Amino acid sequence: MNTETATSTGSSAASRTRPARAAGVPVPGSESRFRDLVRACVEWQWGRFPYYRTLCARRGLSLSDLKACVADGAYHGLPSVASTAFKLSKGLVEDLNDLSGPGVFQVSSSTSGDPSYVYTSAEEIAAIRARYSETFGFPGVPVGLAFAPSLRILRALSKKARYKRRPAALRMLLGLEGSELGYDETHVTVDVDIVKTLLNRAVGRPACLRKLAAAEVAGIISSAAESGRPISLGGLTLLLRPYLDEFREGEFELGDQGHVAFSGGGYSGAKGTIRGARIDKPAFIARIGAVFGIEPAFWSRNIKDIYSFTETPAQIVGYWDRELNDFLFRPSPDHRVYIVDPETEAPLRAGRGLVKIVAPDSAGRPMSATTCVLQFDAAEILSVAPEGHVTSFSHVSRYAGIEAPGTVGCAFKAAEIAGV
Amino acid sequence: MSSPANGDARPSDGLPVRIDFDDPYVKAGKTDTAAGVEIRFPLFEAASLPDVLRAVRSRAGDVFSRLSADEIQESMSRLDAYFAATDSPSIRALVDLVHRIDGFSKHDIERFGLGIFAPLVRYERAFAGRFVRRSFATRRPIETAFGHLQRFGANSPFVRRRRADLLCHFASGNVAGYAAILTRIGLPLESGGEGAAQVIKLPSTSAVFPMVYLSKMAELAPLVRETMACGYWKGGDRELEDVLLAESDAVNVLGSEATVRDVAARAGALGRRPVILGHGHKVGAAYVSREFTASPELLDRVLDGLVRDISAFDGAACYCAKNIYVQGDHRSFAERLSSALDRFALTVSPVNPAMKPVGRGLARVFAGSVKVLSSNDAASFVRVADKPEFWFPDETYRYVQVMPAENARAVAAVLAPARHFLQTVVVAVPDGEILDVLGLFGGAGASNIHFPGSAPLLNVYEEPHDGDFDFVKIRYPYRVRFAATNFKRNADWLH
């Protein structure tokens, strides 16, 4: 299957139909269904990935131990694969992905210059995309304005990301495709300038991109407002921010008709090849509220962030919380989140720690060892279920303890090597 | 530095409470705290930079007209001798200070940071510059004091000599000791040679070695010290750097590829186009021939040396071996190397605490991999590959890849496509092949062919840095490249 086929599975045929729920995603509250899926995935993963067996063996765990963890609902006992292990530079792509069947590599945005490659079945790709249509959407909102590269750009980048003769799809592409499913009308702010690109190509130069002018963005928002149609502004924080600087406070008066849905982080000032200044979240949200006329009273239901990453199918929605001055994330029934001690990986019941996610493949047959993943993001626990998984968390940031501070000089970074 | 004694010593560890580093030209300062010690560094400011440049150039002109090259080299020899005396209490205290503040292991500071001084002290002064001059005239290897030097490529007849009155350095902080090599680039080597005023950018406000070195220079070579201005500014400060780059005749940049490219581009756009000495990322290599893997005794010596070359400054130096090509049983070699690296970290050179997160991260990544050997405490990682390739390490650490090698020629063929990243190749080959590997690896793009255990020990007078003799190139921007060995026969290190 090529990328185009894979990505069109949901985007073209189903583009006018909003899926109610992705196939295989457990019905909320269906603990037994979740447990069955995790068990199936763990067994599958054990059978397919010697890497995972070795990882477990080094912790003295056998398959029956893992099954016991699942049976007890003690999913935190499952050894996790570090999300960074999927990065191309680690050389473990074939250890962590089962390339024996048809599938598509999901590829991260490569902020570090070193993308992750996660092999995924077409069914799971469809499930992830469908889930994005839910997480990005707001009920009753027909217009989406994505501060993001167009599908054309993301598909071209996905095509370039082919690896081991397998097709690839940027995770961001799945997000945008899923998002489009949820809206009647979607606009993007960055696209290819076709005429200039053709001219450039004739002389061997790269493609020319075109960003919507602030006036054009204003036109889309005003048009939706004037026709009484609610609008959702979303996508990448780093692409939205320059527009915020161009608009004045009170430029729009969207009120409760205005919605915002971010994804992909970028608060550190970097996302993919996009670079900008670090984003102060409270000031950023306040500016959004002031520019688009979304009163603070609406922020807790109209402004949200989607926490997700390529190495897990889980997507966790968080709405802005004025008391926390940050997003308040609430995991869904189709995954479990644990905040764990950075050293021991023991689940914490309070405080800050690393994010560990147990998220089964929707069909119970993962093509990558992603059932239980440790992500090097730190988060603060707000509430925990009696079983130990986190029911709400906030203040997500990159975990500082993963790299040496200030490595300079002749030291090398994969990002730079990749760029040479 | 006024001296570490300018603050009270702490009873707990004897470290000073506060250190003030001074510069004769840079009067503003910035105070940071590292390892509980308050350190005040000179801080360059854009507003005063033109005055600083004017003053240091003027004073350097006076000094170089008053002192002969011999007198300058004589005073520098006194300075070298001070730092070469590693048993002296003051040097022991310095090693301790750098260790506490920068985190480098004492072994690395002493053996590799300060290890460059003893050969300089012993070096016959008349040899300085002689071999480079001779090497321009022939493509054949020429014998140097410690090894051989060979030129690669043809020089352009259009290259002309030029004046270099001002040389600026963007120093890096990944190793200790390099300040000694850096500052020599601007000094006249031979009678009639010209000197350049030098401006040195500190890599950070915790890089104590360069300032200690310059403080001692102020005592032992005071006039030479006055030809240099040193301090910190935040890299990328356009207001300051554009003035500096516009004024400089030569720019020496040690840093990331992005930094080298950025500085070179900005300097090139300023019209006067200074000579750029770019020292970006490098990935070291090692080649161990069958003769050294087949003999248990020789193998032990090779491993003993290699663990030092791999572990030096936690693998963060440009010369650290990363790609290890082995004739013979490479898997068995990898296992022995992994064990040796563990022992070395445990008993000789512990991992810098600041680098431990990298080790922990790698340990998590490779927790399920049978292709990567690692120690229990994540002090080192040895990847095993069954085909030779040029591997780009994804992390800066005591982290290498061991691969089989057919022979030196085949290894050179693997290295050549990555010539941009080549610098040091550690070799263990029979005596009769040393000159051959100089030709092969030098031709592939490497510049320093060293015996095991000596990767960090660069002799600036007869070995190039990244293929260049910077002290020549700032005034004669030639187009050739050089490579050198630091030994003539194995008895030089197997004694």
Coordinates of C-alpha atoms in Angstrom, one line a residue, chain B residues 104-437:
Chain B
F104 CA 35.3 16.7 33.8
S105 CA 37.0 13.7 35.4
K106 CA 40.3 14.5 37.1
H107 CA 41.9 11.9 34.9
D108 CA 40.8 13.6 31.8
I109 CA 41.8 17.1 32.9
E110 CA 45.2 15.9 34.0
R111 CA 46.1 13.4 31.3
F112 CA 44.4 15.0 28.3
G113 CA 43.7 18.6 29.2
L114 CA 47.1 19.2 30.7
G115 CA 48.7 16.4 28.8
I116 CA 49.3 18.7 25.8
F117 CA 51.8 20.8 27.7
A118 CA 54.6 18.4 28.4
P119 CA 55.3 17.7 24.7
L120 CA 55.2 21.5 24.0
V121 CA 57.8 22.0 26.8
R122 CA 60.0 19.3 25.3
Y123 CA 59.6 20.4 21.8
E124 CA 62.7 21.8 20.0
R125 CA 61.7 25.3 19.3
A126 CA 63.5 25.5 16.0
F127 CA 61.2 22.8 14.7
A128 CA 58.1 24.9 15.1
G129 CA 56.7 25.6 11.7
R130 CA 59.6 23.9 9.9
F131 CA 57.7 20.7 9.0
V132 CA 54.7 22.6 7.6
R133 CA 56.9 24.6 5.4
R134 CA 58.6 21.5 4.1
S135 CA 55.4 19.7 3.6
F136 CA 54.1 22.4 1.2
A137 CA 56.9 21.4 -1.1
T138 CA 56.2 17.7 -1.4
R139 CA 53.3 15.3 -1.5
R140 CA 55.4 12.6 0.2
P141 CA 55.3 12.1 4.0
I142 CA 58.0 14.0 5.7
E143 CA 59.4 12.9 9.1
T144 CA 58.6 15.2 12.0
A145 CA 59.8 15.1 15.6
F146 CA 57.2 12.7 16.7
G147 CA 55.8 11.2 13.5
H148 CA 55.2 12.0 9.9
L149 CA 53.3 14.8 8.1
Q150 CA 51.8 14.6 4.6
R151 CA 50.1 17.1 2.4
F152 CA 47.0 16.2 0.3
G153 CA 45.8 18.2 -2.7
A154 CA 47.5 20.9 -4.7
N155 CA 47.8 24.5 -3.6
S156 CA 46.4 27.3 -5.7
P157 CA 49.1 29.5 -7.2
F158 CA 46.8 32.4 -6.6
V159 CA 46.9 32.2 -2.9
R160 CA 48.6 35.3 -1.5
R161 CA 49.9 36.2 1.9
R162 CA 47.9 38.7 3.9
R163 CA 48.1 40.5 7.1
A164 CA 46.3 39.2 10.1
D165 CA 46.2 42.0 12.7
L166 CA 43.1 40.8 14.5
L167 CA 42.1 37.2 15.1
C168 CA 39.0 36.3 17.0
H169 CA 38.1 32.9 18.5
F170 CA 34.7 31.4 19.3
A171 CA 36.0 28.8 21.8
S172 CA 34.2 25.6 22.7
G173 CA 33.8 24.2 26.2
N174 CA 33.7 20.5 25.6
V175 CA 37.3 19.9 26.7
A176 CA 39.8 21.4 29.1
G177 CA 43.2 22.6 28.0
Y178 CA 42.5 23.7 24.5
A179 CA 43.0 27.4 25.3
A180 CA 46.8 26.7 25.1
I181 CA 46.4 25.7 21.4
L182 CA 44.0 28.5 20.7
T183 CA 46.1 31.4 21.9
R184 CA 49.2 30.2 20.0
I185 CA 47.5 30.6 16.6
G186 CA 48.0 34.4 16.8
L187 CA 51.5 34.4 18.1
P188 CA 54.6 34.7 15.9
L189 CA 56.5 31.4 15.7
E190 CA 59.7 32.3 13.9
S191 CA 62.0 35.3 13.6
G192 CA 60.3 37.9 11.5
G193 CA 56.9 36.3 12.0
E194 CA 53.9 38.6 12.7
G195 CA 51.6 38.4 15.6
A196 CA 47.9 39.2 15.8
A197 CA 45.9 40.7 18.5
Q198 CA 43.4 38.1 19.7
V199 CA 39.8 38.3 21.0
I200 CA 38.6 35.1 22.7
K201 CA 35.0 34.4 23.3
L202 CA 34.5 32.1 26.3
P203 CA 32.0 29.3 25.6
S204 CA 30.2 29.8 28.9
T205 CA 30.5 31.4 32.3
S206 CA 31.6 28.2 33.9
A207 CA 34.6 27.5 31.6
V208 CA 37.3 28.2 34.1
F209 CA 40.3 26.7 32.4
P210 CA 40.8 29.3 29.7
M211 CA 40.6 32.1 32.3
V212 CA 43.0 30.3 34.7
Y213 CA 45.4 29.8 31.8
L214 CA 45.2 33.5 30.8
S215 CA 45.6 34.5 34.5
K216 CA 48.8 32.5 34.7
M217 CA 49.9 33.9 31.4
A218 CA 49.5 37.4 32.9
E219 CA 52.1 36.3 35.5
L220 CA 54.6 34.4 33.4
A221 CA 54.2 36.0 30.0
P222 CA 52.6 39.4 30.9
L223 CA 53.3 41.2 27.6
V224 CA 51.9 38.3 25.6
R225 CA 48.8 38.4 27.7
E226 CA 48.3 42.0 26.8
T227 CA 47.9 41.0 23.2
M228 CA 44.6 39.2 24.0
A229 CA 41.2 40.2 25.2
C230 CA 39.0 37.5 26.6
G231 CA 35.5 37.3 28.0
Y232 CA 32.0 36.1 27.5
W233 CA 29.1 37.2 25.4
K234 CA 26.0 35.3 24.5
G235 CA 26.6 33.6 21.2
G236 CA 24.6 35.1 18.3
D237 CA 24.6 38.6 19.7
R238 CA 24.5 40.3 16.3
E239 CA 25.2 43.8 17.6
L240 CA 28.4 42.7 19.1
E241 CA 29.5 39.9 16.7
D242 CA 28.9 41.9 13.6
V243 CA 31.3 44.6 14.8
L244 CA 33.9 42.0 15.8
L245 CA 33.5 40.0 12.5
A246 CA 33.8 43.2 10.4
E247 CA 37.1 44.1 12.2
S248 CA 38.7 40.6 12.2
D249 CA 41.2 39.4 9.7
A250 CA 40.7 35.8 10.8
V251 CA 37.9 34.0 12.7
N252 CA 38.4 30.7 14.4
V253 CA 35.1 29.0 15.2
L254 CA 34.9 25.9 17.3
G255 CA 31.3 24.7 17.7
S256 CA 28.4 23.0 16.1
E257 CA 28.0 22.8 12.3
A258 CA 25.2 25.4 12.5
T259 CA 27.4 27.8 14.5
V260 CA 30.3 27.5 12.0
R261 CA 28.0 28.0 9.0
D262 CA 26.3 30.9 10.6
V263 CA 29.5 32.7 11.6
A264 CA 31.1 32.0 8.2
A265 CA 28.0 33.3 6.4
R266 CA 27.8 36.5 8.5
A267 CA 31.5 37.2 8.2
G268 CA 31.4 36.6 4.5
A269 CA 28.5 39.1 4.1
L270 CA 30.4 41.9 5.8
G271 CA 32.5 42.7 2.8
R272 CA 36.1 42.2 4.0
R273 CA 35.8 38.4 4.2
P274 CA 38.1 37.3 7.0
V275 CA 39.8 33.9 6.8
I276 CA 37.5 31.4 8.5
L277 CA 39.0 28.6 10.5
G278 CA 35.9 26.4 10.9
H279 CA 36.2 23.5 13.4
G280 CA 32.7 21.9 13.5
H281 CA 31.6 18.5 14.5
K282 CA 33.9 15.6 14.1
V283 CA 33.4 11.9 14.5
G284 CA 36.5 9.9 15.4
A285 CA 37.4 6.4 14.2
A286 CA 39.8 3.6 15.1
Y287 CA 41.3 0.8 13.1
V288 CA 42.7 -2.3 14.8
S289 CA 44.6 -4.7 12.6
R290 CA 44.7 -8.5 13.0
E291 CA 48.2 -8.4 14.4
F292 CA 46.8 -6.5 17.4
T293 CA 43.6 -8.5 17.9
A294 CA 45.4 -11.9 17.6
S295 CA 47.9 -11.2 20.3
P296 CA 46.3 -11.2 23.8
E297 CA 49.1 -8.9 25.1
L298 CA 48.8 -6.4 22.3
L299 CA 45.0 -6.5 22.4
D300 CA 45.1 -5.6 26.1
R301 CA 47.3 -2.6 25.2
V302 CA 45.0 -1.5 22.4
L303 CA 41.9 -1.8 24.7
D304 CA 43.7 0.1 27.4
G305 CA 44.4 2.9 25.0
L306 CA 41.0 2.9 23.2
V307 CA 39.0 3.2 26.4
R308 CA 40.9 6.5 27.1
D309 CA 40.2 7.7 23.5
I310 CA 36.6 6.8 23.8
S311 CA 36.0 8.1 27.3
A312 CA 38.0 11.3 27.1
F313 CA 35.7 14.1 28.2
D314 CA 32.8 11.6 28.1
G315 CA 33.0 11.2 24.4
A316 CA 32.2 14.9 23.7
A317 CA 35.5 15.8 22.1
C318 CA 36.1 16.0 18.4
Y319 CA 38.9 13.4 18.6
C320 CA 37.0 10.7 20.6
A321 CA 36.9 7.4 18.7
K322 CA 33.3 6.5 17.7
N323 CA 33.6 4.1 14.8
I324 CA 35.8 1.1 15.6
Y325 CA 36.9 -1.1 12.7
V326 CA 38.4 -4.4 13.8
Q327 CA 40.1 -7.1 11.8
G328 CA 39.2 -10.4 13.4
D329 CA 36.4 -11.3 15.7
H330 CA 34.7 -8.0 16.1
R331 CA 32.0 -9.3 18.4
S332 CA 34.5 -10.7 20.9
F333 CA 36.5 -7.4 20.6
A334 CA 33.2 -5.4 21.3
E335 CA 32.6 -7.5 24.5
R336 CA 36.0 -6.9 25.8
L337 CA 35.9 -3.3 24.9
S338 CA 32.6 -2.9 26.8
S339 CA 34.0 -4.5 29.9
A340 CA 37.1 -2.4 29.7
L341 CA 35.1 0.8 29.4
D342 CA 33.1 -0.2 32.4
R343 CA 36.2 -0.8 34.5
F344 CA 37.7 2.4 33.4
A345 CA 34.6 4.4 34.4
L346 CA 34.5 2.6 37.7
T347 CA 38.1 2.9 38.6
V348 CA 39.8 5.7 36.7
S349 CA 37.5 8.2 35.0
P350 CA 33.9 8.4 36.3
V351 CA 31.2 9.9 34.0
N352 CA 30.7 13.6 34.4
P353 CA 27.5 13.9 36.5
A354 CA 26.1 16.4 34.0
M355 CA 26.4 13.7 31.3
K356 CA 24.6 11.0 33.3
P357 CA 21.1 11.9 31.9
V358 CA 22.5 11.0 28.5
G359 CA 23.6 7.6 29.7
R360 CA 20.3 7.0 31.4
G361 CA 18.4 7.9 28.3
L362 CA 20.5 5.5 26.2
A363 CA 20.1 2.8 28.7
R364 CA 16.3 3.1 28.4
V365 CA 16.5 3.1 24.6
F366 CA 18.7 0.0 24.4
A367 CA 17.1 -1.9 27.3
G368 CA 15.7 -4.4 24.9
S369 CA 18.5 -4.5 22.4
V370 CA 21.0 -7.4 22.1
K371 CA 23.0 -5.4 19.6
V372 CA 24.2 -2.8 22.1
L373 CA 26.3 -3.7 25.0
S374 CA 26.1 -1.5 28.1
S375 CA 27.2 -1.5 31.7
N376 CA 24.8 -1.7 34.6
D377 CA 25.3 1.9 35.5
A378 CA 25.0 3.2 31.9
A379 CA 28.6 4.5 31.8
S380 CA 29.2 3.4 28.3
F381 CA 27.5 1.8 25.3
V382 CA 29.1 -0.4 22.5
R383 CA 27.0 -1.1 19.5
V384 CA 27.9 -4.1 17.4
A385 CA 27.3 -4.0 13.6
D386 CA 28.2 -6.8 11.3
K387 CA 28.9 -4.7 8.3
P388 CA 31.4 -1.8 8.2
E389 CA 29.7 1.6 7.8
F390 CA 30.3 5.2 8.9
W391 CA 28.1 5.6 11.9
F392 CA 26.9 9.0 13.0
P393 CA 26.4 8.8 16.8
D394 CA 23.1 10.0 17.9
E395 CA 24.3 11.1 21.3
T396 CA 27.5 12.6 22.7
Y397 CA 28.7 10.1 25.2
R398 CA 31.0 7.1 25.8
Y399 CA 29.2 5.4 23.0
V400 CA 30.8 3.6 20.0
Q401 CA 30.1 1.2 17.3
V402 CA 32.3 -1.8 16.6
M403 CA 32.4 -3.3 13.1
P404 CA 34.4 -5.8 11.1
A405 CA 37.2 -4.6 8.8
E406 CA 38.6 -6.3 5.8
N407 CA 41.7 -4.1 5.8
A408 CA 42.8 -0.5 6.1
R409 CA 42.1 0.3 2.5
A410 CA 38.5 -1.0 2.9
V411 CA 38.1 1.1 6.0
A412 CA 39.4 4.2 4.2
A413 CA 36.8 3.6 1.5
V414 CA 34.1 3.5 4.2
L415 CA 35.4 6.7 5.8
A416 CA 35.9 8.7 2.7
P417 CA 32.3 9.7 2.0
A418 CA 32.1 11.1 5.5
R419 CA 35.3 13.2 5.1
H420 CA 33.6 16.3 6.4
F421 CA 33.3 14.7 9.8
L422 CA 36.8 13.1 9.9
Q423 CA 39.6 14.2 12.1
T424 CA 41.3 11.7 14.4
V425 CA 41.8 8.0 13.5
V426 CA 43.4 5.8 16.2
V427 CA 45.3 3.0 14.6
A428 CA 47.0 -0.2 15.8
V429 CA 48.8 -1.5 12.8
P430 CA 52.3 -3.1 12.3
D431 CA 55.2 -0.8 11.9
G432 CA 55.5 -1.3 8.2
E433 CA 51.9 -0.1 7.7
I434 CA 52.0 3.1 9.6
L435 CA 52.9 5.3 6.7
D436 CA 50.4 3.4 4.5
V437 CA 47.6 4.2 6.8

